[in-house]
CSV table of C-alpha atoms in Angstrom, one decimal:
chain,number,residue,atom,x,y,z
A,1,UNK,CA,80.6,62.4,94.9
A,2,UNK,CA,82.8,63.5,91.7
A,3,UNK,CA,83.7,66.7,91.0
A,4,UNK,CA,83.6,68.2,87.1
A,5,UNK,CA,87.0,68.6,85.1
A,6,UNK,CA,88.3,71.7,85.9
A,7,UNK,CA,91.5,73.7,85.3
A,8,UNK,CA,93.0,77.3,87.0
A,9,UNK,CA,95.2,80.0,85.2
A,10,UNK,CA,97.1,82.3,86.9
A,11,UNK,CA,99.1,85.2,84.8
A,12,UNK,CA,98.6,83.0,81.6
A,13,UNK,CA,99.6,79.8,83.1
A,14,UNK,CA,97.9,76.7,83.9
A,15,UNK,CA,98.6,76.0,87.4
A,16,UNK,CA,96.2,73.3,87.6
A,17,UNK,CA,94.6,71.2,85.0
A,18,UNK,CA,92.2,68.4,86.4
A,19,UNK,CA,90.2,65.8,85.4
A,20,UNK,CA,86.7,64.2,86.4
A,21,UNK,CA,87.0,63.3,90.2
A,22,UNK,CA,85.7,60.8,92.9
A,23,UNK,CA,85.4,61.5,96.4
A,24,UNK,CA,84.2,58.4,97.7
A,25,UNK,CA,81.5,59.3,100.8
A,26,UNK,CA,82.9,57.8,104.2
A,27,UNK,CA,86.2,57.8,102.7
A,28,UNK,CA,89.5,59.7,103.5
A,29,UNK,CA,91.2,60.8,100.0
A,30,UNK,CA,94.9,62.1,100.7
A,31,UNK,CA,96.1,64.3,98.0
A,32,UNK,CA,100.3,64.3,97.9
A,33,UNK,CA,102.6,65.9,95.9
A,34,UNK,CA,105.8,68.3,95.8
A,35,UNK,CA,105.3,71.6,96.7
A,36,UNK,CA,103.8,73.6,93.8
A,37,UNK,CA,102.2,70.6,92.8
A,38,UNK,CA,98.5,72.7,93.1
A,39,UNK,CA,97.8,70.6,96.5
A,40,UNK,CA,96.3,74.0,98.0
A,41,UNK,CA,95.1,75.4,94.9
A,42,UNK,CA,93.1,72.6,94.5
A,43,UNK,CA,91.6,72.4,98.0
A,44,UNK,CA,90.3,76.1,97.6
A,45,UNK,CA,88.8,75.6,94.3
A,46,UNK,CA,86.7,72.8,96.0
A,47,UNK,CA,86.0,74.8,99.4
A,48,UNK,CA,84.5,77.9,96.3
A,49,UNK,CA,87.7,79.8,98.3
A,50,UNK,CA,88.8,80.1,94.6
A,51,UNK,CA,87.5,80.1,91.3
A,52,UNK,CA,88.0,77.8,88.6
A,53,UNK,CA,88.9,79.5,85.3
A,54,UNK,CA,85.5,77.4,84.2
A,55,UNK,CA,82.3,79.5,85.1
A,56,UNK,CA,80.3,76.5,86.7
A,57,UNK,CA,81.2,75.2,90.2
A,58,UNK,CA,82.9,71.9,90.8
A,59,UNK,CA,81.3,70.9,93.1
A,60,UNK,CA,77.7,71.9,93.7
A,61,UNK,CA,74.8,71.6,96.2
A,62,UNK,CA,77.1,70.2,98.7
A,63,UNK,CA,77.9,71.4,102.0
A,64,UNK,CA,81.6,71.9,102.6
A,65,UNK,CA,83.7,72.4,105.1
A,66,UNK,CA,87.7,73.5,104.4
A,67,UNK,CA,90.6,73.5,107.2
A,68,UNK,CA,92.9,76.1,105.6
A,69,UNK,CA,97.1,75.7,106.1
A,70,UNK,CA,97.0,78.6,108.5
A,71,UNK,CA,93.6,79.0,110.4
A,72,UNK,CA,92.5,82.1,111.8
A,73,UNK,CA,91.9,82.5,115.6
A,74,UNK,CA,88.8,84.5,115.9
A,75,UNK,CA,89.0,87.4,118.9
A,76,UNK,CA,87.3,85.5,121.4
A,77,UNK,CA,88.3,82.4,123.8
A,78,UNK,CA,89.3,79.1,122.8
A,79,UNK,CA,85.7,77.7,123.9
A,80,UNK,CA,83.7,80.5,122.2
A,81,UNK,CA,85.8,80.1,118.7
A,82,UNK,CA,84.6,76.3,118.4
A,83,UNK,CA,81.2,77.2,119.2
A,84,UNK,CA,80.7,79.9,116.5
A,85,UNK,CA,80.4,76.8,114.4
A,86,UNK,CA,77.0,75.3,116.7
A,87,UNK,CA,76.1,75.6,119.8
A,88,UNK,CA,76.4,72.0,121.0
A,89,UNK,CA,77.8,72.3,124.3
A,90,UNK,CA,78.6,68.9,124.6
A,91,UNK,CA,79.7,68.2,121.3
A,92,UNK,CA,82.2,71.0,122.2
A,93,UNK,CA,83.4,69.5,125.1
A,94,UNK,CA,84.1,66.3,123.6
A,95,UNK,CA,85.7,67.7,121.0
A,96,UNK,CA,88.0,69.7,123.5
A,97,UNK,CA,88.6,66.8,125.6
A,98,UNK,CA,89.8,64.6,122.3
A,99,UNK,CA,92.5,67.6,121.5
A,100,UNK,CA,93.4,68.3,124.7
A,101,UNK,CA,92.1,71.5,124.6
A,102,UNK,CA,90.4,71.9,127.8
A,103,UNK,CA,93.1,74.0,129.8
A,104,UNK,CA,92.6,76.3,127.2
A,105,UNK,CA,88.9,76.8,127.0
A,106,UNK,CA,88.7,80.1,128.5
A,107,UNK,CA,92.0,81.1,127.3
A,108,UNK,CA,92.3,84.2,124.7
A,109,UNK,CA,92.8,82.1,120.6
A,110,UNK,CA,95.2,84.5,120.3
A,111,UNK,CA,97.5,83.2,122.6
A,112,UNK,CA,97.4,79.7,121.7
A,113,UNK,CA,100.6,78.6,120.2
A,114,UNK,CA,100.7,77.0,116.4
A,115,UNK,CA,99.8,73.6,117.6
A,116,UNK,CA,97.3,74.5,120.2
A,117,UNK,CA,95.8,76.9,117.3
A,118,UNK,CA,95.7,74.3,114.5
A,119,UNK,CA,93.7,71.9,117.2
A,120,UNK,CA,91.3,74.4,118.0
A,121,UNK,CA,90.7,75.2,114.3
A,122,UNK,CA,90.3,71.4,114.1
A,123,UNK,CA,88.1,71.3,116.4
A,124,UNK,CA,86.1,74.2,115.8
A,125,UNK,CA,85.5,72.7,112.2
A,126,UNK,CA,84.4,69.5,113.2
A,127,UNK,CA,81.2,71.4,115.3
A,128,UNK,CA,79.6,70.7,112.1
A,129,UNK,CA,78.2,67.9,109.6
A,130,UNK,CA,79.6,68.2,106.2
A,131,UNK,CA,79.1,66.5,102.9
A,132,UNK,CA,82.7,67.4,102.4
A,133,UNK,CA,85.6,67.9,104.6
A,134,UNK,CA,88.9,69.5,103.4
A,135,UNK,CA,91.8,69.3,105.3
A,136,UNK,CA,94.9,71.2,103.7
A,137,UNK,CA,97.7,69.9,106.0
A,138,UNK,CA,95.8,70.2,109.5
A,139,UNK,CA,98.7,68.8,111.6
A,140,UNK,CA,101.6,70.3,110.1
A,141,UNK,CA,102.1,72.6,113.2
A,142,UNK,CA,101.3,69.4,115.8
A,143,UNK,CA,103.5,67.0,117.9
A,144,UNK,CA,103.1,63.4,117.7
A,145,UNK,CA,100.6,63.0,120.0
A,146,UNK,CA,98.3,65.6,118.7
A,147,UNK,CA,99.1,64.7,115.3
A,148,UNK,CA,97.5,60.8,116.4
A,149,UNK,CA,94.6,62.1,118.7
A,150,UNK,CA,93.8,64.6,115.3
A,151,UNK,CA,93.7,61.7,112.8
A,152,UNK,CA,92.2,59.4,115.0
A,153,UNK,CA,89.1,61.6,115.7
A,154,UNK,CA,89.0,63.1,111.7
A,155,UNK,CA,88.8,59.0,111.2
A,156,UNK,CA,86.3,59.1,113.8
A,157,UNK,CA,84.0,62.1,112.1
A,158,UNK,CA,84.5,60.2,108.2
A,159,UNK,CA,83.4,57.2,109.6
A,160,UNK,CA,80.0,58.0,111.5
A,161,UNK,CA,78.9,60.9,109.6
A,162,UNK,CA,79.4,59.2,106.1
A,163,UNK,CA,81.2,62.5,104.4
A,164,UNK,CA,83.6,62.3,101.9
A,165,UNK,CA,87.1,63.8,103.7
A,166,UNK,CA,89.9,65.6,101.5
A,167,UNK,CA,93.3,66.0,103.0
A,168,UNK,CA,96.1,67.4,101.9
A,169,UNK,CA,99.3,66.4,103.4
A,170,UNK,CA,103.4,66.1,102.8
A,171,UNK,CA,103.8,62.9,104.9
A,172,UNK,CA,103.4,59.9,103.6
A,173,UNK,CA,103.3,58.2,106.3
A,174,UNK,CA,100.0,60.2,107.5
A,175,UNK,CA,98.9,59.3,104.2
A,176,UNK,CA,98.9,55.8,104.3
A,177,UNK,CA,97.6,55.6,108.2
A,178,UNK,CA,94.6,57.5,107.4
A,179,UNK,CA,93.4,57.3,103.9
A,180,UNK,CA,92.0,54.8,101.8
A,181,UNK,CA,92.5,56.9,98.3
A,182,UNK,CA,94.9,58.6,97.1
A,183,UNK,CA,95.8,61.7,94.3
A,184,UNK,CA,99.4,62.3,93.2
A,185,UNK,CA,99.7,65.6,91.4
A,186,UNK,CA,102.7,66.9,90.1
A,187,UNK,CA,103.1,70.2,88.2
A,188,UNK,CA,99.3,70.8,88.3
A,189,UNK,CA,98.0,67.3,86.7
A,190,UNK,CA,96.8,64.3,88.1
A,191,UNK,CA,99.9,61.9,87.7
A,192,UNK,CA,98.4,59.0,89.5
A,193,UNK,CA,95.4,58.0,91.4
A,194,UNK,CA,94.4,54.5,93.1
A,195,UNK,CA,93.5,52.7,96.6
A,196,UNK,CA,96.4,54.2,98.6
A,197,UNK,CA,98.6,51.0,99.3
A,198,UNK,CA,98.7,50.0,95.7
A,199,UNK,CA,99.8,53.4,94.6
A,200,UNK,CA,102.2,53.3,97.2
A,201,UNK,CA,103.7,49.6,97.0
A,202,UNK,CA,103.4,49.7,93.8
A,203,UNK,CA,103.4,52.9,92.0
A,204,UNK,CA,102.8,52.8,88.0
A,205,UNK,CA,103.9,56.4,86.8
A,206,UNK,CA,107.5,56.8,86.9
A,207,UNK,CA,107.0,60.3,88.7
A,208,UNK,CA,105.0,58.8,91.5
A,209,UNK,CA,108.2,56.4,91.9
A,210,UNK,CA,110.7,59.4,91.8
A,211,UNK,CA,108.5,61.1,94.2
A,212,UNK,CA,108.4,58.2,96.3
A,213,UNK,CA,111.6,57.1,96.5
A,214,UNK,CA,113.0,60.6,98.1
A,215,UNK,CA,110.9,60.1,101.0
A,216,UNK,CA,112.6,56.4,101.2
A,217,UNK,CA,109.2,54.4,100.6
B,1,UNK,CA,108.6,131.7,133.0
B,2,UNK,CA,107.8,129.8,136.0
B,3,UNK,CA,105.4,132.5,137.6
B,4,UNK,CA,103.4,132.2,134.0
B,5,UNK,CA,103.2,128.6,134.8
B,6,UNK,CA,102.2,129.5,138.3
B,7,UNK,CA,99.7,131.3,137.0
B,8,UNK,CA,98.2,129.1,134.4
B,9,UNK,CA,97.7,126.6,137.3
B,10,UNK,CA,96.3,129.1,139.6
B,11,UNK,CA,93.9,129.6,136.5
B,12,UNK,CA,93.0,125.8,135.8
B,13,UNK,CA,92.6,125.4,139.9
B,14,UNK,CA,89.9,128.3,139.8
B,15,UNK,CA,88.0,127.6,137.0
B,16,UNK,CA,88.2,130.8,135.0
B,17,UNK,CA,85.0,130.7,133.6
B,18,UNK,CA,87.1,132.1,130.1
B,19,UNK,CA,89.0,129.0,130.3
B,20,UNK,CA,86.1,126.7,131.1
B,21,UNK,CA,84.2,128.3,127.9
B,22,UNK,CA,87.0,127.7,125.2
B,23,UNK,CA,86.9,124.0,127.2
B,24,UNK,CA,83.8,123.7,126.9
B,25,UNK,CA,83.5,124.9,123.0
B,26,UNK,CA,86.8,122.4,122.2
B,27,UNK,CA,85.0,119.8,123.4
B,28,UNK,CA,81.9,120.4,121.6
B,29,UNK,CA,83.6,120.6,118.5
B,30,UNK,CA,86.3,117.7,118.9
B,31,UNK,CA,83.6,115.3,120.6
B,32,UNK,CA,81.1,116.0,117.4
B,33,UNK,CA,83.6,116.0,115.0
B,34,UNK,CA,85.1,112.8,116.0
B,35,UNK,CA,82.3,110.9,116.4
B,36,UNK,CA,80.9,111.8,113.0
B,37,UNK,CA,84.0,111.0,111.3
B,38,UNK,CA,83.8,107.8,113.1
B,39,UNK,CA,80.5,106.8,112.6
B,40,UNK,CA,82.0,107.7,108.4
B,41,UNK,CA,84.6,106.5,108.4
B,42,UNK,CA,84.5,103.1,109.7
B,43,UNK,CA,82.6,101.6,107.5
B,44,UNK,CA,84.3,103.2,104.8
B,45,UNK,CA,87.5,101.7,106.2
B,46,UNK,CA,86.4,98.5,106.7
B,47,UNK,CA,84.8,98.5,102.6
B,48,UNK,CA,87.9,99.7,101.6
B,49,UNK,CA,89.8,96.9,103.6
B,50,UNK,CA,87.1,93.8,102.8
B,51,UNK,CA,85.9,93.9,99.1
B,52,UNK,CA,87.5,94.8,95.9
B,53,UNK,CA,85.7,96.6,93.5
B,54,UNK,CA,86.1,99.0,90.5
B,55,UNK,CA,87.7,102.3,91.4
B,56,UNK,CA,88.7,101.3,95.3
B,57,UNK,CA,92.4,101.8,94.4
B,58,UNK,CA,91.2,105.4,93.1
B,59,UNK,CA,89.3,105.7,96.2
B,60,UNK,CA,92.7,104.7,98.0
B,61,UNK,CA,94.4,107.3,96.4
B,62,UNK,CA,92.0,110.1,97.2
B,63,UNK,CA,92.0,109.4,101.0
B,64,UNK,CA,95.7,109.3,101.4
B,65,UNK,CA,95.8,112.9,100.0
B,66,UNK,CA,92.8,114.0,101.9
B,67,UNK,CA,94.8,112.8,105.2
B,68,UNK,CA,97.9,115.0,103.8
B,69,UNK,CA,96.0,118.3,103.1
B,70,UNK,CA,96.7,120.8,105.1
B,71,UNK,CA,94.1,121.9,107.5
B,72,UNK,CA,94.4,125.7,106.5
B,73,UNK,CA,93.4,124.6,102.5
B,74,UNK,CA,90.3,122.5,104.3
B,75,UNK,CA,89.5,126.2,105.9
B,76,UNK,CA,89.8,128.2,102.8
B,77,UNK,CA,87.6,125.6,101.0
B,78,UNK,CA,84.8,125.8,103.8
B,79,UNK,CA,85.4,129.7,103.8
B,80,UNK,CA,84.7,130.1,100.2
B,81,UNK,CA,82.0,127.8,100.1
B,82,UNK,CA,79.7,129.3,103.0
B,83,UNK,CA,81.2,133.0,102.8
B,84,UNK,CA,79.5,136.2,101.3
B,85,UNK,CA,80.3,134.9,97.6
B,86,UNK,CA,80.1,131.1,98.3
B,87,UNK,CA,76.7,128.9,97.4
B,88,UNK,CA,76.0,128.0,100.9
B,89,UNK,CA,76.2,131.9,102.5
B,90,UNK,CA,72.5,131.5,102.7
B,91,UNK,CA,72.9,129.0,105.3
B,92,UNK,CA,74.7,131.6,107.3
B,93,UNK,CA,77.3,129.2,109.1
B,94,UNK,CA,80.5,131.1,108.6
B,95,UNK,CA,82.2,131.7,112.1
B,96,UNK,CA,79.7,128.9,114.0
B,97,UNK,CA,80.7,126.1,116.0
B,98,UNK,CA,78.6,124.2,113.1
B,99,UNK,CA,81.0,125.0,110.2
B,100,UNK,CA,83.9,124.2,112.6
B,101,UNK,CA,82.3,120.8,112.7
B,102,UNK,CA,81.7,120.0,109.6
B,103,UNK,CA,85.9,121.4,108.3
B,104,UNK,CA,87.1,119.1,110.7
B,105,UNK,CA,85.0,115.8,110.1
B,106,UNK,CA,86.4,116.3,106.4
B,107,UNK,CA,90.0,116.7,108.1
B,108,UNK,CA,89.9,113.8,110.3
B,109,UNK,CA,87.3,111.6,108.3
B,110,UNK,CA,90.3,109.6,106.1
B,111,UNK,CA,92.7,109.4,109.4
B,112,UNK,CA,89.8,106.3,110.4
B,113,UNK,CA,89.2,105.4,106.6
B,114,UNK,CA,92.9,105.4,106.3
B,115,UNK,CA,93.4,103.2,110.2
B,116,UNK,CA,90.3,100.9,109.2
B,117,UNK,CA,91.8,100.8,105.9
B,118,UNK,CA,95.2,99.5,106.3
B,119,UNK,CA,93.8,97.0,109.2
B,120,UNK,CA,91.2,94.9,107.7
B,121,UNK,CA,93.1,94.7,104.5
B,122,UNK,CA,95.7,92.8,106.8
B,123,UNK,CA,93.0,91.0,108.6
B,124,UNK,CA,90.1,90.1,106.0
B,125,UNK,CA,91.8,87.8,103.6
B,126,UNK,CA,92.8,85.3,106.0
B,127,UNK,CA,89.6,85.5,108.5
B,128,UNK,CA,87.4,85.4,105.1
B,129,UNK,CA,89.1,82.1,104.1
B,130,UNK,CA,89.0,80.6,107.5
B,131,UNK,CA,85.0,82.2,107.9
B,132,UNK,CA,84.2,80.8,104.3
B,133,UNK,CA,85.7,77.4,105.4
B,134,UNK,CA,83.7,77.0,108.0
B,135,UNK,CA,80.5,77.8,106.0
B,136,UNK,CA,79.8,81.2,107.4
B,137,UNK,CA,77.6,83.6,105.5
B,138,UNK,CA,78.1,87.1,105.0
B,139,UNK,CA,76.8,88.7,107.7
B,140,UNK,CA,78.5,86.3,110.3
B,141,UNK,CA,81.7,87.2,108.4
B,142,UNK,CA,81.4,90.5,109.0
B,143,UNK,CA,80.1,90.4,112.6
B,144,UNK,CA,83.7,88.5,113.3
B,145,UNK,CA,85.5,91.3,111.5
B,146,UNK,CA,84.5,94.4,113.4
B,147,UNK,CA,85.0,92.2,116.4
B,148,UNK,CA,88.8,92.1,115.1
B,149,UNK,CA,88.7,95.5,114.0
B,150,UNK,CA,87.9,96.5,118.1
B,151,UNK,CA,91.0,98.1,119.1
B,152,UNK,CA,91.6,99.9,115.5
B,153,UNK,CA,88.4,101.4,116.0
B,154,UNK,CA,89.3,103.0,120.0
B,155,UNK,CA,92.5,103.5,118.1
B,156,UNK,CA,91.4,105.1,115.1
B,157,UNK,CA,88.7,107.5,117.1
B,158,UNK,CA,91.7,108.2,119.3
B,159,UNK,CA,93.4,109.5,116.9
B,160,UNK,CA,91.2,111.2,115.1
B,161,UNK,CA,90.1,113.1,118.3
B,162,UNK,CA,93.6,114.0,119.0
B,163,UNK,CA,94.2,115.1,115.4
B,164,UNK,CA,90.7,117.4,116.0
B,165,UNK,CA,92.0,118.9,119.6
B,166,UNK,CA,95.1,119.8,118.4
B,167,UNK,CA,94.0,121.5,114.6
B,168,UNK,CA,94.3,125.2,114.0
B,169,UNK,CA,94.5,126.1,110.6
B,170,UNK,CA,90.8,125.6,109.6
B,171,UNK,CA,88.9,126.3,112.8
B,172,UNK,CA,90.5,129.2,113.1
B,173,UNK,CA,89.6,130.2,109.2
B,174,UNK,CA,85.9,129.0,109.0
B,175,UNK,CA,85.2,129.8,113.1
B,176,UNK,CA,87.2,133.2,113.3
B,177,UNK,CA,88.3,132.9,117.1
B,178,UNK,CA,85.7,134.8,118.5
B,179,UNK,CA,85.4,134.8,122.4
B,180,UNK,CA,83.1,133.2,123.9
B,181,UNK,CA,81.6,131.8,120.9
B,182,UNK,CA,84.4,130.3,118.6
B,183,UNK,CA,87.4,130.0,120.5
B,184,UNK,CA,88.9,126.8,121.1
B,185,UNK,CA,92.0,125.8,122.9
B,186,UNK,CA,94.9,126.3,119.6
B,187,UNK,CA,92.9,129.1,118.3
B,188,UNK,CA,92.8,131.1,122.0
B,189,UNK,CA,96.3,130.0,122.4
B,190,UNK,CA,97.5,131.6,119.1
B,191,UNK,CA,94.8,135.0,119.9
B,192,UNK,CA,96.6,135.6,123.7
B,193,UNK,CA,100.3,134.6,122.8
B,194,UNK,CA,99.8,137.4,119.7
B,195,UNK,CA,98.7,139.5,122.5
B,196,UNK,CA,101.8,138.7,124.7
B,197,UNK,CA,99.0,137.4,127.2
B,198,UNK,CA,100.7,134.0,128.2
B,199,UNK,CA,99.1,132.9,131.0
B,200,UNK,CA,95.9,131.6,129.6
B,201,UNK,CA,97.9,130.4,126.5
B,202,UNK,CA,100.3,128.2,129.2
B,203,UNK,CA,97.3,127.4,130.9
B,204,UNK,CA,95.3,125.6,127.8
B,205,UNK,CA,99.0,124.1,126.7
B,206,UNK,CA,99.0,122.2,129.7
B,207,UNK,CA,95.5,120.9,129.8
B,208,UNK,CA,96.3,119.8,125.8
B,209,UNK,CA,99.4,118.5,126.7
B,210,UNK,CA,97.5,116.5,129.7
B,211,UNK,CA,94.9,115.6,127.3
B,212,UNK,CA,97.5,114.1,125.1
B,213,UNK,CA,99.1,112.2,127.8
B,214,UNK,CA,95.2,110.9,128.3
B,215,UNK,CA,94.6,109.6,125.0
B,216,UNK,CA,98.0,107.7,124.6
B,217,UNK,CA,97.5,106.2,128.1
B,218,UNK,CA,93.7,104.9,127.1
B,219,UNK,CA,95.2,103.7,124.3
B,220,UNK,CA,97.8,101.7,125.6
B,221,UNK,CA,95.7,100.5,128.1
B,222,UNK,CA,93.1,99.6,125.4
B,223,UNK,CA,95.6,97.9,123.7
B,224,UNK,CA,96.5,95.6,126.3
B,225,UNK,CA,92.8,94.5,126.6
B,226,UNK,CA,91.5,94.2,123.4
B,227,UNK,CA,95.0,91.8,122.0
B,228,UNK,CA,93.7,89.8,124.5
């Protein structure tokens, strides 16, 4: 899927200023950067959580689904927050299982802790087939091993339900386990974009290599 | 001192049937009152909190000085309007339970705008991101909000009754503290102290006091199970 140039202005300046994009479908596309970059900025535009200063939509006709930094715990259990996104039972209950989330089905969301929230955000977006999945950052609040069961089943969902995935993340590492494509932005442009060990091994813009080389790869 | 507070609960234990009318009127007038303003000022609130539109910071303006006027300008207002020289005299509503209504839903009206307000402006932008991620519509969006706004609704109608019990200024201007038909418990309280009469006055301080005591322990109560 591509999505159309676009840029975004805030008080007079250009935060983000973004060429022709795409998403390949059953592909993982990590998008890294410093921070101010227009990582986020970018993710909302897409998930129509923002506008783009250009009146037509980037991306249009397409079903979307967006994992923001912080997700909100609705007031209701653990179980009942996934399934106000379907009512598959059983798809919940796999999902739960794969987070570890179980324990916590009949718990209050609102007492979950970051981790246990960001999981059941997770899962509670995954209820659903999407042509699009955008993931700003979903396991920044999670341990190791949630971090590896969360990848492994977003993998899991790219894979068998053909949707292009999005995900915005500061590791690098997660980066290169998961994606197959990946978006460097600095500043608000598009510094370099490629398969994601190329761009990685062998970067071309010397900001990528700057960028890079801090986080020792 | 203390035999006036003997008294008064002599008075409560036998159900003076003075005391149980000026009850009984209060909680006409607070009950209605309230639940009007609620059933207002809710959904006032929660617009005010949720969407952003031309003139809502005017809007916001306008309720925080409604919530500051004083009671007795709300009476003088409501007097002038339905007196002998005011354009609704034909209505005939001065000193009626009706008008008494009616000046304290304006009094207590913003108090829930002004709750529902500050709440869902705290709560909406992040729910709204998280609902719109998940491909929710409008509706569903706002079914999940008023199921977060739970508690600040009890609390809000808490507070708005207790605001109502306790007001004096306009009931006592637009209802005229006439026994057996007007009196409520501040207005009766102010009529027998000014008659040196305080056992009545004790008596209905104590059941407002209790009453108070009610609505903060339902509240925290409510608290406890709704942050749940």
């Amino acid at each position: 899927m591509k999505t159309i140039a676009f840029s975004k202005t805030y008080s007079k300046r250009v935060v983000l200023n973004l060429p022709e994009l795409e998403l390949p479908e059953g592909q993982i596309t990590a998008v890294i950067g410093p921070n101010g970059s227009g990582k986020s900025t970018f993710a909302k535009i897409l998930a129509g959580i923002e506008r783009a200063d250009e009146k037509s939509p980037v991306l249009s006709g397409l079903s979307v689904g967006y994992l923001p930094q912080k997700s909100f715990p609705f007031r209701m259990s653990t179980e009942k927050n996934i399934l106000t996104n379907g009512s598959d039972r059983a798809r919940a209950a796999r999902l739960m299982k794969a987070l570890e989330l179980e324990g916590l089905a009949g718990q209050s969301a609102k007492k979950l802790s970051g981790g246990e929230t960001a999981r059941m955000a997770l899962a509670r977006l995954l209820m659903r087939q999407y042509d699009l999945l955008i993931l700003d950052e979903p396991t920044s609040a999670m341990d190791m091993e949630s971090t590896l069961a969360s990848e492994r089943l977003i993998a899991d969902y790219c894979h068998k339900t053909g949707c292009a995935v999005l995900l915005i993340t500061h590791s690098i590492q997660q980066a290169r386990r998961m994606a197959q494509q990946l978006l460097f932005l600095r500043e608000g442009e598009l510094i370099e974009q490629g398969e994601t060990e190329p761009v990685l091994s062998a970067p071309t813009r010397a900001e990528t290599k700057q960028f890079l080389e801090f986080y020792g790869i | 001192m203390g035999s006036s507070i003997r008294k008064a609960i002599e008075l409560i234990l036998s159900a003076d049937p003075e005391l149980l009318n000026i009850l009984s009127t209060t909680a006409k007038v607070c009950l209605t009152s309230s639940i009007f303003a609620l059933l207002l000022g809710v959904p006032i609130g929660i617009l005010l909190g949720a969407e952003r539109f031309p003139g809502r910071k005017v809007l916001l303006v306008l309720n925080r000085t409604l919530i500051g006027m004083p009671p007795v300008v709300c009476g003088l207002l409501f007097y002038m309007l339905f007196s002998g020289v005011g354009p609704f005299r034909h209505l005939h509503w001065l000193f009626t339970v009706k008008l008494m209504i009616l000046a304290q839903v304006v009094l207590i009206t913003p108090i829930i705008v002004g709750v529902m307000e500050t709440f869902v402006a705290d709560t909406a932008p992040a729910l709204r991101e998280t609902a719109k991620g998940l491909g929710f519509g409008r509706m569903k969006e706002y079914r999940l909000l008023i199921n977060e706004c739970l508690y600040s609704i009890f609390s809000a109608y808490l507070l708005s009754f207790a605001r109502a019990i306790a007001e004096v200024g306009a009931v006592a201007m637009v209802g005229g503290a006439i026994a057996w038909k007007t009196n409520v418990m501040t207005t009766a309280i102010m009529m027998y102290t000014n008659r040196g009469s305080f056992t009545l006055g004790i008596a209905l301080g104590l059941i407002l006091l209790s009453l108070s005591l009610l609505v903060n322990i339902v509240l925290s109560v409510l608290q406890g199970r709704l942050s749940r």
